[in-house]
Amino acid sequence: IMDGNGRWARKRGLPKIAGHRAGVKAAEGVIKAAKEAGVRMLTLYTFSTENWKRPEEEVAALFKMLEGYIDKEEPKLHKNNIRFMAIGRIDELPASLKEKIRRVSASTRGHSSLTVSLALNYGGRQEIVDAARHAALEVKAGRLRPDQIDEAVFSGYLYTKGLPDPDLLIRTSGELRISNFLLWQLSYSEIYVTKKFWPEFKKEDLLKALDDYRNRERRFGG
Ligand code: IPE
Ligand code: IPE
Ligand code: MG
């Protein structure tokens, strides 16, 4: 959960947008560091379904920045064998951003070192609702029986279909909440919170979080 761009900017007397710009840079660094550390799957909470409540200028600037970012990152994704994808209600995003996401997701589909997933217009509750609706339609169409719906089948209707649940959730800027991120998938994830603002989150910080994770004892209720 890449949080704290606004506070990072405020602390420096900069406009909030400068914080988001620095946040994009931090994301680039973390993707590189994650790959080097052997992480296979990285999901970046980029824009929540609740973030539409923000000023229109901020939202527009964020989307524009993201488009620039995807354009800039695309060659690097190919060079580094990184697969790109996005989860969320992608259909509701501006057409040009949607098109870039579609293009880069398709062109990097075969890449296998690291998968980077942007949670964009993403909400955990919305994801569960979308999955329930999809499953209900399948039942209505006679392709699914209600008694067939178990955890595995239900997971198959989520945006993250086929992807592993996160082992570790990292949130920056010290907030102790999930903010509607991956509600289903985080059920047994380890949680790591750092006070650092997202733009300050560097390779060393990721390695520190991974180190911390290595010392956790995961019991899964057992
Ligand atoms: C995270 O930084 C980026 C997004 C949610 C898009 P914020 O903009 O939430 O930064 P703070 O929480 O106000 O510091
Ligand atoms: C969570 O951060 C969403 C993203 C990082 C994209 P927010 O800043 O939106 O969360 P709250 O409002 O502090 O819970
Ligand atoms: Mg925030």
Tab-separated table of C-alpha atoms and ligand atoms in Angstrom, residues 1-7 16 51 54 171-173 175 177 179, ligand 3:
chain	number	residue	atom	x	y	z
A	1	ILE	CA	0.000	0.000	0.000
A	2	MET	CA	1.890	3.002	-1.357
A	3	ASP	CA	0.707	5.624	1.107
A	4	GLY	CA	2.058	9.000	2.218
A	5	ASN	CA	2.756	10.866	-1.023
A	6	GLY	CA	0.718	13.835	0.179
A	7	ARG	CA	2.399	14.055	3.582
A	16	LYS	CA	0.654	17.214	-3.554
A	51	ASN	CA	-9.794	7.757	-4.234
A	54	ARG	CA	-10.245	13.422	-4.192
A	171	ARG	CA	2.028	-0.328	4.118
A	172	THR	CA	4.026	2.892	4.252
A	173	SER	CA	3.360	6.098	6.209
A	175	GLU	CA	-1.375	3.913	8.938
A	177	ARG	CA	-5.448	-0.118	8.240
A	179	SER	CA	-8.186	0.641	3.272
B	3	MG	MG	-3.110	8.348	2.003
